[in-house]
Amino acid sequence: MIFSGGEGAQIHHQRHWVIWLTLLLGIIIDSFNWPAPWSAAIPDLTPLVLLYWVMAIAQRNFIITAVILGIAHDVLYHSSLGSHALIYLALLYPMLFIRLQLRNGTLFQMSLIVGLWMLAHQALSWLLHLGRIGSEQLLSFWLASLVAMLLWPLLFISLRSLRRHMRVR
Amino acid sequence: MMSVSALKNVSARDQWQFLIACALSLTLLIIDEQTQLMTQVRMVLSTLMQPIEQLARLPENWASQGNQVITDQASLRNEVERLRNQLLLLNYEKQQAAQIVKENERLRMLLGVSSRINQGKLMISSIVDHNPSPYKRLVKLNKGMADGVKAGLPVMDAHGMMGQIISAAYQESDLLLITDVDTQIPVMVQRTGARGILQGKGDSDELTLKFLPTTANIREGDLLETSGIDGRYPSGLPVAEVVDVESQAGAIFWKITAQPLAKLNSSREVLIVFDAKKPTENPKEQP
């Protein structure tokens, strides 16, 4: 698509708030208080939303966004400041290399990668907290990556239709 | 549109940004872990994040308001009746307790021992949220710096010790429950005065009493109260009840499991204890 200067600038301006709004929504949903036994099985939505935008907007590297989201996460979850920024950065970096291939894959392939990616996310946060998690929550904690895998097609399709509707490019 | 090949590789600029971001995050992490410098920063940040948390709490609040509307008048009347009766009983017990306190102080004066009864100021606060993190046993209280709440204050419910405030934002604060692994409370057995350290298990609602030598007398049903040795918790607050005592052959210490007296999962209203007398402060005042 070819934009004239003015239109391009306007759309560039639009792009930012839609991305931030979806990320903010992700943070809000992440701080919901889900019923106890399955609360750990609900994956963090914010990294998934971030992953969508990393794939969709190939012109940006989202490194600063990842740091800001990580710090927000640390404040909400009361973990050490900077710990989730590191996790998000470590997860973001490999995705920057494969995002174009990933974007062109089928929904099934994407979901599979997202599941593995979320497993890495859980493993990193588990390591960072020195494995301090209740034994009754342990199973649902690792199940979160499977849930993320199943959730991905829905998330991907809704965010894509939002992006097309708002013409975020 | 930019050609795909131009986007294919991660540029040198991306790599530099990544390295710098990693270095900054790591620095932040080390500063936060090793020093107290970030307390203020975290306070400001959590005050900024408060609207987000309040938004996330809305659905739950609506649900509980719906429940309140459904509660009918008859059951409310019953509740009022029950509370009135309870108040009457409590007032009677309070008078008796006041007399006992006086008598106790007089006897202690006769013995020449300083009183260890704390008459701190109390503030009622509500639990508004549970921390979503599976790693920490944290709840959020609706009183913050604006009400004078600060980190370090002990929190009780009607039955016993709940935990300690670990950080305060402007209008909210975080309470670390005694069942968190990071909580360690110096306690003593009410019956014998034997001292130990009570630690949270993190993965259940039980506590472990550590460093109580096998020579000490202890049995199931013994009550544990704060000993006040470390000066972080005032002395004499009821904390837990011993539910299991095990000794392993050759071990120096008992393996003791205790259950918190406070209703950690069901209490909605809690008491923040202010100005409680801390026993360790007294010797400093008298050189």
mmCIF file with all atom_site columns, N, CA and C in Angstrom, chain A residues 42-64:
data_model
loop_
_atom_site.group_PDB
_atom_site.id
_atom_site.type_symbol
_atom_site.label_atom_id
_atom_site.label_alt_id
_atom_site.label_comp_id
_atom_site.label_asym_id
_atom_site.label_entity_id
_atom_site.label_seq_id
_atom_site.pdbx_PDB_ins_code
_atom_site.Cartn_x
_atom_site.Cartn_y
_atom_site.Cartn_z
_atom_site.occupancy
_atom_site.B_iso_or_equiv
_atom_site.pdbx_formal_charge
_atom_site.auth_seq_id
_atom_site.auth_comp_id
_atom_site.auth_asym_id
_atom_site.auth_atom_id
_atom_site.pdbx_PDB_model_num
ATOM 1  N N  . ILE A 1 42 ? -4.217 -20.135 33.661 1.00 0.00 ? 42 ILE A N  1
ATOM 2  C CA . ILE A 1 42 ? -4.519 -19.082 32.693 1.00 0.00 ? 42 ILE A CA 1
ATOM 3  C C  . ILE A 1 42 ? -3.220 -18.355 32.365 1.00 0.00 ? 42 ILE A C  1
ATOM 4  N N  . PRO A 1 43 ? -2.788 -18.443 31.099 1.00 0.00 ? 43 PRO A N  1
ATOM 5  C CA . PRO A 1 43 ? -1.481 -17.876 30.758 1.00 0.00 ? 43 PRO A CA 1
ATOM 6  C C  . PRO A 1 43 ? -1.520 -16.354 30.785 1.00 0.00 ? 43 PRO A C  1
ATOM 7  N N  . ASP A 1 44 ? -0.355 -15.742 30.977 1.00 0.00 ? 44 ASP A N  1
ATOM 8  C CA . ASP A 1 44 ? -0.275 -14.289 30.888 1.00 0.00 ? 44 ASP A CA 1
ATOM 9  C C  . ASP A 1 44 ? -0.623 -13.864 29.468 1.00 0.00 ? 44 ASP A C  1
ATOM 10 N N  . LEU A 1 45 ? -1.581 -12.958 29.376 1.00 0.00 ? 45 LEU A N  1
ATOM 11 C CA . LEU A 1 45 ? -2.055 -12.539 28.064 1.00 0.00 ? 45 LEU A CA 1
ATOM 12 C C  . LEU A 1 45 ? -1.136 -11.484 27.439 1.00 0.00 ? 45 LEU A C  1
ATOM 13 N N  . THR A 1 46 ? -0.519 -10.660 28.292 1.00 0.00 ? 46 THR A N  1
ATOM 14 C CA . THR A 1 46 ? 0.284  -9.553  27.785 1.00 0.00 ? 46 THR A CA 1
ATOM 15 C C  . THR A 1 46 ? 1.396  -10.019 26.833 1.00 0.00 ? 46 THR A C  1
ATOM 16 N N  . PRO A 1 47 ? 2.213  -11.038 27.197 1.00 0.00 ? 47 PRO A N  1
ATOM 17 C CA . PRO A 1 47 ? 3.243  -11.458 26.240 1.00 0.00 ? 47 PRO A CA 1
ATOM 18 C C  . PRO A 1 47 ? 2.657  -11.981 24.936 1.00 0.00 ? 47 PRO A C  1
ATOM 19 N N  . LEU A 1 48 ? 1.458  -12.595 24.997 1.00 0.00 ? 48 LEU A N  1
ATOM 20 C CA . LEU A 1 48 ? 0.833  -13.108 23.775 1.00 0.00 ? 48 LEU A CA 1
ATOM 21 C C  . LEU A 1 48 ? 0.406  -11.953 22.862 1.00 0.00 ? 48 LEU A C  1
ATOM 22 N N  . VAL A 1 49 ? -0.176 -10.914 23.475 1.00 0.00 ? 49 VAL A N  1
ATOM 23 C CA . VAL A 1 49 ? -0.582 -9.742  22.683 1.00 0.00 ? 49 VAL A CA 1
ATOM 24 C C  . VAL A 1 49 ? 0.655  -9.087  22.084 1.00 0.00 ? 49 VAL A C  1
ATOM 25 N N  . LEU A 1 50 ? 1.709  -8.985  22.906 1.00 0.00 ? 50 LEU A N  1
ATOM 26 C CA . LEU A 1 50 ? 2.964  -8.400  22.411 1.00 0.00 ? 50 LEU A CA 1
ATOM 27 C C  . LEU A 1 50 ? 3.482  -9.211  21.229 1.00 0.00 ? 50 LEU A C  1
ATOM 28 N N  . LEU A 1 51 ? 3.426  -10.541 21.346 1.00 0.00 ? 51 LEU A N  1
ATOM 29 C CA . LEU A 1 51 ? 3.912  -11.411 20.271 1.00 0.00 ? 51 LEU A CA 1
ATOM 30 C C  . LEU A 1 51 ? 3.139  -11.149 18.980 1.00 0.00 ? 51 LEU A C  1
ATOM 31 N N  . TYR A 1 52 ? 1.818  -10.949 19.106 1.00 0.00 ? 52 TYR A N  1
ATOM 32 C CA . TYR A 1 52 ? 1.036  -10.664 17.899 1.00 0.00 ? 52 TYR A CA 1
ATOM 33 C C  . TYR A 1 52 ? 1.556  -9.411  17.210 1.00 0.00 ? 52 TYR A C  1
ATOM 34 N N  . TRP A 1 53 ? 1.758  -8.343  17.992 1.00 0.00 ? 53 TRP A N  1
ATOM 35 C CA . TRP A 1 53 ? 2.197  -7.077  17.382 1.00 0.00 ? 53 TRP A CA 1
ATOM 36 C C  . TRP A 1 53 ? 3.614  -7.190  16.840 1.00 0.00 ? 53 TRP A C  1
ATOM 37 N N  . VAL A 1 54 ? 4.454  -7.975  17.484 1.00 0.00 ? 54 VAL A N  1
ATOM 38 C CA . VAL A 1 54 ? 5.819  -8.186  16.980 1.00 0.00 ? 54 VAL A CA 1
ATOM 39 C C  . VAL A 1 54 ? 5.746  -8.821  15.590 1.00 0.00 ? 54 VAL A C  1
ATOM 40 N N  . MET A 1 55 ? 4.803  -9.747  15.418 1.00 0.00 ? 55 MET A N  1
ATOM 41 C CA . MET A 1 55 ? 4.665  -10.401 14.119 1.00 0.00 ? 55 MET A CA 1
ATOM 42 C C  . MET A 1 55 ? 4.032  -9.486  13.096 1.00 0.00 ? 55 MET A C  1
ATOM 43 N N  . ALA A 1 56 ? 3.039  -8.708  13.546 1.00 0.00 ? 56 ALA A N  1
ATOM 44 C CA . ALA A 1 56 ? 2.261  -7.905  12.603 1.00 0.00 ? 56 ALA A CA 1
ATOM 45 C C  . ALA A 1 56 ? 2.999  -6.658  12.150 1.00 0.00 ? 56 ALA A C  1
ATOM 46 N N  . ILE A 1 57 ? 3.709  -6.025  13.060 1.00 0.00 ? 57 ILE A N  1
ATOM 47 C CA . ILE A 1 57 ? 4.394  -4.769  12.725 1.00 0.00 ? 57 ILE A CA 1
ATOM 48 C C  . ILE A 1 57 ? 5.893  -5.067  12.643 1.00 0.00 ? 57 ILE A C  1
ATOM 49 N N  . ALA A 1 58 ? 6.345  -5.441  11.462 1.00 0.00 ? 58 ALA A N  1
ATOM 50 C CA . ALA A 1 58 ? 7.734  -5.871  11.328 1.00 0.00 ? 58 ALA A CA 1
ATOM 51 C C  . ALA A 1 58 ? 8.711  -4.703  11.322 1.00 0.00 ? 58 ALA A C  1
ATOM 52 N N  . GLN A 1 59 ? 8.198  -3.478  11.226 1.00 0.00 ? 59 GLN A N  1
ATOM 53 C CA . GLN A 1 59 ? 9.105  -2.325  11.180 1.00 0.00 ? 59 GLN A CA 1
ATOM 54 C C  . GLN A 1 59 ? 9.637  -1.951  12.562 1.00 0.00 ? 59 GLN A C  1
ATOM 55 N N  . ARG A 1 60 ? 8.973  -2.412  13.597 1.00 0.00 ? 60 ARG A N  1
ATOM 56 C CA . ARG A 1 60 ? 9.407  -2.027  14.948 1.00 0.00 ? 60 ARG A CA 1
ATOM 57 C C  . ARG A 1 60 ? 9.988  -3.228  15.675 1.00 0.00 ? 60 ARG A C  1
ATOM 58 N N  . ASN A 1 61 ? 10.927 -2.971  16.609 1.00 0.00 ? 61 ASN A N  1
ATOM 59 C CA . ASN A 1 61 ? 11.519 -4.105  17.325 1.00 0.00 ? 61 ASN A CA 1
ATOM 60 C C  . ASN A 1 61 ? 10.890 -4.352  18.713 1.00 0.00 ? 61 ASN A C  1
ATOM 61 N N  . PHE A 1 62 ? 10.085 -3.382  19.210 1.00 0.00 ? 62 PHE A N  1
ATOM 62 C CA . PHE A 1 62 ? 9.307  -3.567  20.446 1.00 0.00 ? 62 PHE A CA 1
ATOM 63 C C  . PHE A 1 62 ? 10.165 -3.822  21.687 1.00 0.00 ? 62 PHE A C  1
ATOM 64 N N  . ILE A 1 63 ? 11.469 -3.507  21.609 1.00 0.00 ? 63 ILE A N  1
ATOM 65 C CA . ILE A 1 63 ? 12.338 -3.793  22.759 1.00 0.00 ? 63 ILE A CA 1
ATOM 66 C C  . ILE A 1 63 ? 11.965 -2.910  23.957 1.00 0.00 ? 63 ILE A C  1
ATOM 67 N N  . ILE A 1 64 ? 11.748 -1.610  23.672 1.00 0.00 ? 64 ILE A N  1
ATOM 68 C CA . ILE A 1 64 ? 11.397 -0.698  24.773 1.00 0.00 ? 64 ILE A CA 1
ATOM 69 C C  . ILE A 1 64 ? 10.025 -1.070  25.340 1.00 0.00 ? 64 ILE A C  1
#
